[in-house]
Amino acid sequence: MAASVKGSAWGPLRLGIPGLCCRRPPLGLYARVRRLPGPEVSGRSVAAASGPGTWGTDQYCLELLRKRDYEGYLCSLLLPAESRSSVFALRAFNVELAQVKDSVSEKTIGLMRIQFWKKTVEDIYCDKPPHQPVAIELWKAVKRHNLTKRWLMKIIDEREKNLDDKAYRNIKELENYAENTQSSLLYLTLEILGIKDVHADHAASHIGKAQGIVTCLRATPYHGSRRKVFLPMDICMLHGVSQEDILRRNRDKNVRDVIYDIASQAHLHLKHARSFHKSVPVKAFPAFLQTVSLEDFLKKIRRVDFDIFHPSLQQKNTLLPLYLYIQSWRKIY
C-alpha cells in the first residue's frame, strides 16, 4: 500500500495547498478569537472538580478537555450552543479512555479501568449512571440525543485491545483502530448535531482515519522516549527501517520515507472526505473542524521534509483558534 500511496496521494500537498484565507473575514473576528480561552488550566486541578463545593460536572468535562485535548476543545467551542455541552461530554469520555494506557503501569489495572467504563455505559442506558462527572454528563447527552450505544462500545473495545502495546502490523490495522475510535466519535457528534446522512458518515469515516494516522505520527517522539514504536511494521520493513532506528531518533532518508508514506495516507483520507463536500449537509460541517489541525500538521511535516523528530512539530500553532474560526465562518471542511 505504501508504494502506491507514495506515487499519488501526496502530489497536491507537495505542490502546496491553498491557504485557509481566500476571503476577508468579518470585522471584529480577530478580537473575538483573542477572547477564546487559552490552553492554560486554572489553579484548581481538574481532579478537584469532582469534589464537593467545586465546579459542576459540565465544567469538569470542559476543563478536562481543555487540558488533555486542546484541539478538540477549540473545535467544540465553535459548535452550535445547544450541542456544545453534549460534545464536551463525549470528548471527555474519549479522553478518559485514551489516557488509561499511559496512566497505568500494569495491563491488569488498565483492564479494570476499561471494565469500569463498559459497566458505566451499560448503566447509562439503564438510567443509572455512576456518580462520576464524565459519566453523568455522558448520560445527559445520551438522554438528550438518543446516542447509539454501539459507537460508544466500539470506542471502549478498541481502546481495550490497544492496551497490548503492540506495533500495528500494517497501515490497514492502524486505519481500523482509527475507524473504531476517532470515526465512531465523529458518528456520535453527527448524531448530537441531528445529522443522519450517508455522505456525512462517509466523510466522518475518512476524517477519523486521517485523525488516527496523524495522532500516531505526532506521538512517535513521545512513544520513542518510552521505548515504544507503533508505526505500521509493513511500511517500516518496506524501507528497511527497524524499531531501533526510531528509538534512536534516526533522521536518515529511509526513516523520512516511512513517515512520508504514512502521512500520505492521512492526506489521501482528507482528500476522500472532501470529495463528499457538495453532498454533505452544511449543518454537519462543524463536526469536521478538526480537519484544520490535521491539515496544519501535514503542512508542517512537509516543510521539514518529513523529519518526525523536528522540534517545530512539537510546537503549538498559536493561530489555530483563528484558523478554526475562519474555517467555521467559511462553512467548509
XYZ file of N, CA, C and O in Angstrom, residues 84-234:
604
model
N -23.162 21.929 22.319
C -21.803 22.059 22.852
C -21.561 21.187 24.089
O -20.574 20.459 24.167
N -22.443 21.246 25.077
C -22.214 20.510 26.326
C -22.183 19.006 26.084
O -21.418 18.279 26.722
N -23.004 18.531 25.151
C -23.028 17.097 24.854
C -21.739 16.648 24.189
O -21.217 15.562 24.475
N -21.200 17.479 23.295
C -19.937 17.131 22.637
C -18.785 17.206 23.633
O -17.860 16.388 23.596
N -18.827 18.179 24.551
C -17.820 18.222 25.608
C -17.825 16.911 26.392
O -16.772 16.347 26.709
N -19.011 16.419 26.726
C -19.129 15.168 27.477
C -18.577 13.995 26.676
O -17.851 13.147 27.200
N -18.914 13.960 25.397
C -18.463 12.879 24.528
C -16.946 12.861 24.400
O -16.304 11.812 24.519
N -16.375 14.040 24.183
C -14.921 14.120 24.035
C -14.202 13.865 25.368
O -13.104 13.314 25.394
N -14.821 14.272 26.469
C -14.237 13.982 27.783
C -14.225 12.474 28.037
O -13.257 11.933 28.597
N -15.278 11.810 27.622
C -15.337 10.339 27.696
C -14.188 9.717 26.902
O -13.501 8.807 27.374
N -13.946 10.250 25.718
C -12.854 9.744 24.884
C -11.501 9.987 25.545
O -10.603 9.135 25.500
N -11.341 11.148 26.178
C -10.092 11.465 26.876
C -9.866 10.489 28.027
O -8.752 9.984 28.228
N -10.912 10.220 28.794
C -10.803 9.288 29.920
C -10.283 7.927 29.451
O -9.413 7.319 30.093
N -10.798 7.468 28.310
C -10.368 6.174 27.786
C -8.957 6.249 27.212
O -8.139 5.333 27.398
N -8.657 7.338 26.511
C -7.360 7.472 25.849
C -6.209 7.515 26.846
O -5.108 7.034 26.556
N -6.456 8.091 28.023
C -5.356 8.236 28.969
C -5.173 7.017 29.873
O -4.224 6.981 30.665
N -6.027 6.020 29.729
C -5.868 4.804 30.528
C -4.517 4.146 30.241
O -3.765 3.793 31.165
N -4.177 4.019 28.974
C -2.966 3.300 28.570
C -1.706 3.905 29.167
O -0.800 3.193 29.603
N -1.632 5.237 29.176
C -0.417 5.909 29.643
C -0.408 6.168 31.142
O 0.609 6.609 31.681
N -1.525 5.919 31.811
C -1.602 6.251 33.237
C -1.512 5.036 34.151
O -1.578 5.177 35.377
N -1.356 3.850 33.565
C -1.237 2.641 34.391
C 0.088 1.948 34.107
O 0.621 2.023 33.001
N 0.609 1.286 35.120
C 1.884 0.582 34.970
C 1.693 -0.882 34.608
O 2.611 -1.535 34.126
N 0.489 -1.404 34.837
C 0.206 -2.806 34.535
C -1.059 -2.912 33.698
O -2.028 -2.176 33.925
N -1.047 -3.841 32.759
C -2.205 -4.024 31.887
C -3.453 -4.389 32.690
O -4.566 -3.956 32.352
N -3.278 -5.157 33.767
C -4.427 -5.580 34.578
C -5.180 -4.380 35.136
O -6.419 -4.351 35.145
N -4.427 -3.371 35.588
C -5.071 -2.173 36.128
C -5.815 -1.441 35.012
O -6.926 -0.943 35.202
N -5.189 -1.397 33.834
C -5.835 -0.768 32.690
C -7.133 -1.466 32.328
O -8.143 -0.813 32.031
N -7.128 -2.791 32.365
C -8.331 -3.562 32.052
C -9.442 -3.292 33.066
O -10.624 -3.255 32.709
N -9.053 -3.078 34.311
C -10.051 -2.769 35.345
C -10.711 -1.416 35.068
O -11.928 -1.266 35.208
N -9.920 -0.450 34.636
C -10.480 0.864 34.333
C -11.362 0.811 33.087
O -12.408 1.464 33.020
N -10.931 0.017 32.098
C -11.758 -0.154 30.902
C -13.074 -0.823 31.266
O -14.149 -0.447 30.765
N -13.004 -1.805 32.166
C -14.214 -2.503 32.599
C -15.168 -1.549 33.305
O -16.397 -1.643 33.158
N -14.603 -0.598 34.066
C -15.445 0.413 34.717
C -16.263 1.175 33.674
O -17.462 1.403 33.853
N -15.615 1.565 32.564
C -16.327 2.337 31.546
C -17.321 1.477 30.764
O -18.354 1.969 30.333
N -17.023 0.206 30.601
C -18.005 -0.692 29.976
C -19.269 -0.760 30.813
O -20.392 -0.628 30.302
N -19.075 -0.970 32.115
C -20.232 -1.040 33.010
C -20.938 0.319 33.084
O -22.180 0.383 33.166
N -20.157 1.387 33.029
C -20.744 2.729 33.078
C -21.688 2.961 31.902
O -22.793 3.486 32.076
N -21.252 2.571 30.717
C -22.108 2.749 29.533
C -23.370 1.912 29.665
O -24.475 2.369 29.345
N -23.221 0.675 30.138
C -24.402 -0.159 30.350
C -25.361 0.503 31.345
O -26.582 0.543 31.126
N -24.808 1.036 32.424
C -25.639 1.685 33.440
C -26.292 2.964 32.908
O -27.428 3.291 33.269
N -25.567 3.682 32.051
C -26.117 4.912 31.468
C -27.385 4.610 30.674
O -28.381 5.333 30.763
N -27.358 3.513 29.923
C -28.518 3.158 29.113
C -29.627 2.503 29.949
O -30.701 2.215 29.434
N -29.338 2.283 31.238
C -30.379 1.833 32.171
C -30.787 2.975 33.091
O -31.469 2.758 34.115
N -30.344 4.194 32.750
C -30.639 5.396 33.543
C -30.097 5.301 34.967
O -30.710 5.811 35.915
N -28.928 4.646 35.111
C -28.295 4.537 36.431
C -26.818 4.909 36.341
O -25.948 4.090 36.660
N -26.500 6.125 35.906
C -25.085 6.495 35.776
C -24.396 6.583 37.125
O -25.016 6.988 38.117
N -23.135 6.192 37.210
C -22.407 6.314 38.482
C -22.137 7.786 38.797
O -22.231 8.652 37.925
N -21.774 8.061 40.039
C -21.505 9.438 40.451
C -20.080 9.814 40.053
O -19.181 9.952 40.899
N -19.900 9.969 38.761
C -18.618 10.382 38.184
C -18.940 11.473 37.168
O -19.870 11.318 36.365
N -18.233 12.608 37.196
C -18.620 13.761 36.377
C -18.813 13.466 34.894
O -19.823 13.863 34.308
N -17.865 12.760 34.283
C -17.972 12.478 32.851
C -19.153 11.547 32.584
O -19.899 11.725 31.613
N -19.328 10.557 33.446
C -20.441 9.611 33.286
C -21.785 10.328 33.370
O -22.708 10.050 32.587
N -21.904 11.265 34.296
C -23.168 11.995 34.458
C -23.456 12.847 33.223
O -24.581 12.868 32.711
N -22.443 13.541 32.717
C -22.630 14.376 31.535
C -22.902 13.532 30.289
O -23.693 13.917 29.429
N -22.252 12.376 30.204
C -22.496 11.484 29.068
C -23.925 10.955 29.112
O -24.587 10.836 28.073
N -24.409 10.642 30.299
C -25.797 10.180 30.462
C -26.770 11.254 29.970
O -27.739 10.954 29.269
N -26.500 12.511 30.322
C -27.343 13.608 29.853
C -27.346 13.686 28.328
O -28.391 13.898 27.702
N -26.162 13.512 27.720
C -26.052 13.578 26.264
C -26.814 12.431 25.603
O -27.497 12.612 24.585
N -26.696 11.235 26.181
C -27.403 10.072 25.645
C -28.910 10.293 25.713
O -29.647 9.998 24.758
N -29.389 10.818 26.848
C -30.816 11.068 27.010
C -31.311 12.151 26.047
O -32.387 12.044 25.461
N -30.495 13.180 25.882
C -30.902 14.334 25.081
C -30.929 14.017 23.596
O -31.793 14.487 22.857
N -29.976 13.205 23.136
C -29.823 12.983 21.691
C -30.032 11.528 21.261
O -29.849 11.215 20.085
N -30.374 10.664 22.207
C -30.605 9.254 21.884
C -29.404 8.664 21.141
O -29.533 8.073 20.059
N -28.228 8.813 21.724
C -26.991 8.374 21.077
C -26.934 6.853 20.956
O -27.425 6.123 21.813
N -26.322 6.405 19.866
C -26.214 4.969 19.587
C -25.174 4.326 20.500
O -23.999 4.699 20.483
N -25.615 3.363 21.259
C -24.740 2.675 22.219
C -23.572 1.965 21.527
O -22.454 1.910 22.052
N -23.834 1.442 20.343
C -22.824 0.665 19.624
C -21.531 1.450 19.407
O -20.427 0.917 19.546
N -21.646 2.752 19.073
C -20.440 3.545 18.811
C -19.632 3.753 20.091
O -18.394 3.724 20.070
N -20.314 3.953 21.208
C -19.598 4.111 22.479
C -18.853 2.828 22.842
O -17.692 2.871 23.286
N -19.501 1.688 22.638
C -18.863 0.414 22.969
C -17.701 0.104 22.032
O -16.707 -0.510 22.444
N -17.807 0.519 20.770
C -16.703 0.321 19.830
C -15.452 1.056 20.297
O -14.333 0.538 20.216
N -15.646 2.293 20.778
C -14.512 3.068 21.277
C -13.855 2.353 22.449
O -12.632 2.207 22.518
N -14.681 1.870 23.381
C -14.153 1.180 24.562
C -13.425 -0.101 24.164
O -12.300 -0.370 24.610
N -14.053 -0.911 23.312
C -13.460 -2.196 22.915
C -12.123 -2.001 22.211
O -11.171 -2.763 22.435
N -12.048 -0.980 21.355
C -10.804 -0.751 20.621
C -9.703 -0.251 21.553
O -8.539 -0.626 21.417
N -10.064 0.607 22.503
C -9.081 1.065 23.488
C -8.574 -0.104 24.332
O -7.416 -0.157 24.727
N -9.467 -1.044 24.616
C -9.067 -2.216 25.394
C -8.051 -3.055 24.622
O -7.020 -3.469 25.170
N -8.320 -3.297 23.343
C -7.382 -4.070 22.523
C -6.034 -3.370 22.405
O -4.994 -4.009 22.314
N -6.064 -2.040 22.437
C -4.846 -1.258 22.262
C -3.952 -1.251 23.499
O -2.824 -0.748 23.453
N -4.423 -1.822 24.594
C -3.607 -1.893 25.807
C -2.423 -2.830 25.647
O -1.489 -2.819 26.454
N -2.417 -3.650 24.597
C -1.367 -4.657 24.412
C -0.011 -4.074 24.057
O 1.000 -4.773 24.092
N 0.040 -2.793 23.674
C 1.319 -2.134 23.360
C 2.058 -2.787 22.196
O 3.291 -2.893 22.207
N 1.316 -3.228 21.203
C 1.942 -3.837 20.024
C 1.915 -2.854 18.857
O 0.954 -2.100 18.692
N 2.977 -2.891 18.053
C 3.002 -2.055 16.856
C 1.939 -2.556 15.878
O 1.586 -3.747 15.877
N 1.413 -1.648 15.066
C 0.442 -2.052 14.044
C 1.167 -2.859 12.973
O 2.231 -2.462 12.486
N 0.585 -3.982 12.592
C 1.244 -4.832 11.589
C 1.274 -4.180 10.222
O 2.206 -4.388 9.438
N 0.247 -3.403 9.921
C 0.177 -2.726 8.624
C -0.693 -1.484 8.749
O -1.325 -1.255 9.781
N -0.721 -0.696 7.698
C -1.480 0.557 7.728
C -2.975 0.286 7.878
O -3.699 1.074 8.498
N -3.438 -0.846 7.355
C -4.853 -1.200 7.475
C -5.245 -1.386 8.938
O -6.341 -0.991 9.354
N -4.366 -1.976 9.721
C -4.645 -2.190 11.138
C -4.749 -0.848 11.875
O -5.613 -0.673 12.747
N -3.884 0.088 11.519
C -3.951 1.429 12.104
C -5.254 2.124 11.697
O -5.905 2.781 12.521
N -5.653 1.955 10.449
C -6.907 2.552 9.978
C -8.111 1.951 10.686
O -9.077 2.662 10.997
N -8.080 0.656 10.953
C -9.185 0.017 11.670
C -9.303 0.571 13.090
O -10.410 0.811 13.596
N -8.159 0.771 13.721
C -8.154 1.362 15.062
C -8.753 2.767 15.025
O -9.581 3.130 15.857
N -8.329 3.550 14.029
C -8.834 4.918 13.894
C -10.327 4.930 13.590
O -11.074 5.771 14.113
N -10.786 4.013 12.763
C -12.210 3.925 12.427
C -13.049 3.654 13.676
O -14.096 4.267 13.887
N -12.577 2.731 14.507
C -13.357 2.331 15.679
C -13.283 3.332 16.834
O -14.109 3.269 17.752
N -12.304 4.235 16.790
C -12.184 5.239 17.849
C -12.571 6.625 17.328
O -13.619 7.151 17.662
N -11.730 7.197 16.480
C -11.955 8.567 16.016
C -13.203 8.694 15.134
O -13.977 9.648 15.277
N -13.404 7.762 14.227
C -14.590 7.838 13.365
C -15.869 7.624 14.171
O -16.878 8.300 13.949
N -15.829 6.692 15.122
C -17.003 6.471 15.981
C -17.348 7.733 16.750
O -18.526 8.072 16.941
N -16.314 8.453 17.198
C -16.528 9.723 17.891
C -17.236 10.729 16.985
O -18.136 11.459 17.424
N -16.862 10.750 15.720
C -17.494 11.658 14.761
C -18.930 11.236 14.440
O -19.801 12.091 14.260
N -19.189 9.933 14.353
C -20.562 9.471 14.117
C -21.474 9.950 15.252
O -22.614 10.380 15.017
N -20.975 9.868 16.486
C -21.751 10.315 17.633
C -21.937 11.833 17.626
O -23.000 12.340 17.990
N -20.903 12.548 17.181
C -21.012 14.013 17.084
C -22.077 14.391 16.063
O -22.866 15.324 16.283
N -22.129 13.669 14.956
C -23.166 13.925 13.951
C -24.557 13.667 14.534
O -25.509 14.404 14.252
N -24.683 12.621 15.353
C -25.974 12.356 15.995
C -26.370 13.506 16.920
O -27.535 13.891 16.970
N -25.395 14.058 17.634
C -25.677 15.192 18.520
C -26.152 16.397 17.712
O -27.033 17.146 18.140
N -25.587 16.568 16.512
C -25.984 17.677 15.641
C -27.282 17.390 14.891
O -27.767 18.243 14.138
N -27.825 16.187 15.071
C -29.078 15.827 14.405
C -28.902 15.469 12.941
O -29.840 15.595 12.151
N -27.718 14.992 12.562
C -27.412 14.666 11.162
C -27.527 13.165 10.937
O -26.855 12.372 11.617
N -28.373 12.772 10.007
C -28.440 11.381 9.550
C -28.298 11.406 8.039
O -29.270 11.617 7.311
N -27.070 11.218 7.579
C -26.789 11.358 6.161
C -25.624 10.448 5.797
O -24.571 10.476 6.450
N -25.794 9.640 4.758
C -24.769 8.667 4.380
C -23.490 9.350 3.909
O -22.379 8.865 4.163
N -23.611 10.501 3.228
C -22.415 11.207 2.756
C -21.632 11.787 3.931
O -20.389 11.758 3.930
N -22.342 12.300 4.929
C -21.673 12.809 6.127
C -20.965 11.671 6.852
O -19.849 11.842 7.371
N -21.578 10.490 6.880
C -20.950 9.325 7.513
C -19.681 8.919 6.777
O -18.667 8.569 7.404
N -19.720 8.941 5.443
C -18.522 8.595 4.663
C -17.398 9.590 4.957
O -16.234 9.201 5.138
N -17.734 10.880 4.985
C -16.724 11.904 5.278
C -16.159 11.695 6.685
O -14.944 11.779 6.898
N -17.041 11.395 7.644
C -16.602 11.168 9.022
C -15.652 9.979 9.115
O -14.673 10.001 9.868
N -15.942 8.938 8.351
C -15.079 7.753 8.353
C -13.663 8.110 7.913
O -12.674 7.735 8.555
N -13.552 8.849 6.828
C -12.221 9.205 6.305
C -11.498 10.207 7.206
O -10.288 10.096 7.415
N -12.232 11.177 7.752
C -11.604 12.160 8.640
C -11.116 11.477 9.917
O -10.029 11.773 10.421
N -11.907 10.549 10.438
C -11.491 9.802 11.622
C -10.226 9.001 11.369
O -9.327 8.941 12.223
N -10.132 8.390 10.195
C -8.919 7.629 9.865
C -7.713 8.554 9.734
O -6.614 8.231 10.194
N -7.919 9.705 9.104
C -6.828 10.679 8.989
C -6.384 11.134 10.375
O -5.182 11.257 10.649
N -7.352 11.354 11.274
C -7.037 11.772 12.640
C -6.212 10.712 13.359
O -5.218 11.019 14.029
N -6.610 9.459 13.220
C -5.882 8.378 13.876
C -4.457 8.246 13.369
O -3.521 8.024 14.154
N -4.271 8.396 12.069
C -2.927 8.290 11.484
C -2.052 9.451 11.940
O -0.892 9.269 12.336
N -2.603 10.672 11.903
C -1.839 11.850 12.332
C -1.488 11.752 13.819
O -0.369 12.085 14.227
N -2.427 11.280 14.627
C -2.150 11.123 16.059
C -1.010 10.147 16.283
O -0.138 10.381 17.136
N -0.986 9.069 15.536
C 0.100 8.079 15.633
C 1.446 8.714 15.278
O 2.447 8.507 15.963
N 1.455 9.524 14.219
C 2.691 10.199 13.814
C 3.145 11.205 14.869
O 4.323 11.233 15.251
N 2.227 12.029 15.325
C 2.579 13.073 16.289
C 3.113 12.491 17.584
O 3.954 13.110 18.255
N 2.625 11.313 17.953
C 3.030 10.701 19.220
C 4.319 9.897 19.106
O 4.823 9.402 20.119
N 4.866 9.778 17.899
C 6.061 8.938 17.706
C 7.233 9.350 18.591
O 7.854 8.491 19.238
N 7.606 10.645 18.665
C 8.711 11.013 19.567
C 8.421 10.683 21.032
O 9.307 10.215 21.756
N 7.178 10.921 21.462
C 6.814 10.608 22.846
C 6.909 9.112 23.106
O 7.486 8.670 24.111
N 6.335 8.314 22.207
C 6.398 6.872 22.383
C 7.846 6.383 22.362
O 8.227 5.493 23.132
N 8.662 6.968 21.475
C 10.069 6.587 21.405
C 10.795 6.843 22.713
O 11.664 6.060 23.121
N 10.442 7.941 23.397
C 11.079 8.251 24.685
C 10.734 7.213 25.742
O 11.427 7.096 26.761
N 9.665 6.444 25.495
C 9.256 5.388 26.425
C 9.599 3.998 25.871
O 9.044 2.991 26.300
N 10.502 3.995 24.880
C 10.983 2.747 24.257
C 9.856 1.965 23.600
O 9.793 0.733 23.645
N 8.945 2.693 22.946
C 7.845 2.042 22.236
C 7.747 2.604 20.827
O 8.005 3.785 20.599
N 7.350 1.743 19.891
C 7.159 2.147 18.495
C 5.844 1.549 18.011
O 5.623 0.341 18.138
N 4.984 2.402 17.434
C 3.685 1.929 16.961
C 3.483 2.158 15.467
O 2.401 1.920 14.941
N 4.508 2.612 14.765
C 4.373 2.833 13.322
C 4.130 1.500 12.615
O 4.680 0.470 13.024
N 3.300 1.484 11.569
C 2.987 0.222 10.864
C 4.247 -0.515 10.416
O 5.114 0.055 9.749
N 4.337 -1.790 10.782
C 5.543 -2.574 10.516
C 5.765 -2.811 9.028
O 6.917 -2.891 8.567
N 4.667 -2.933 8.247
C 4.854 -3.239 6.829
C 5.570 -2.096 6.102
O 6.435 -2.334 5.253
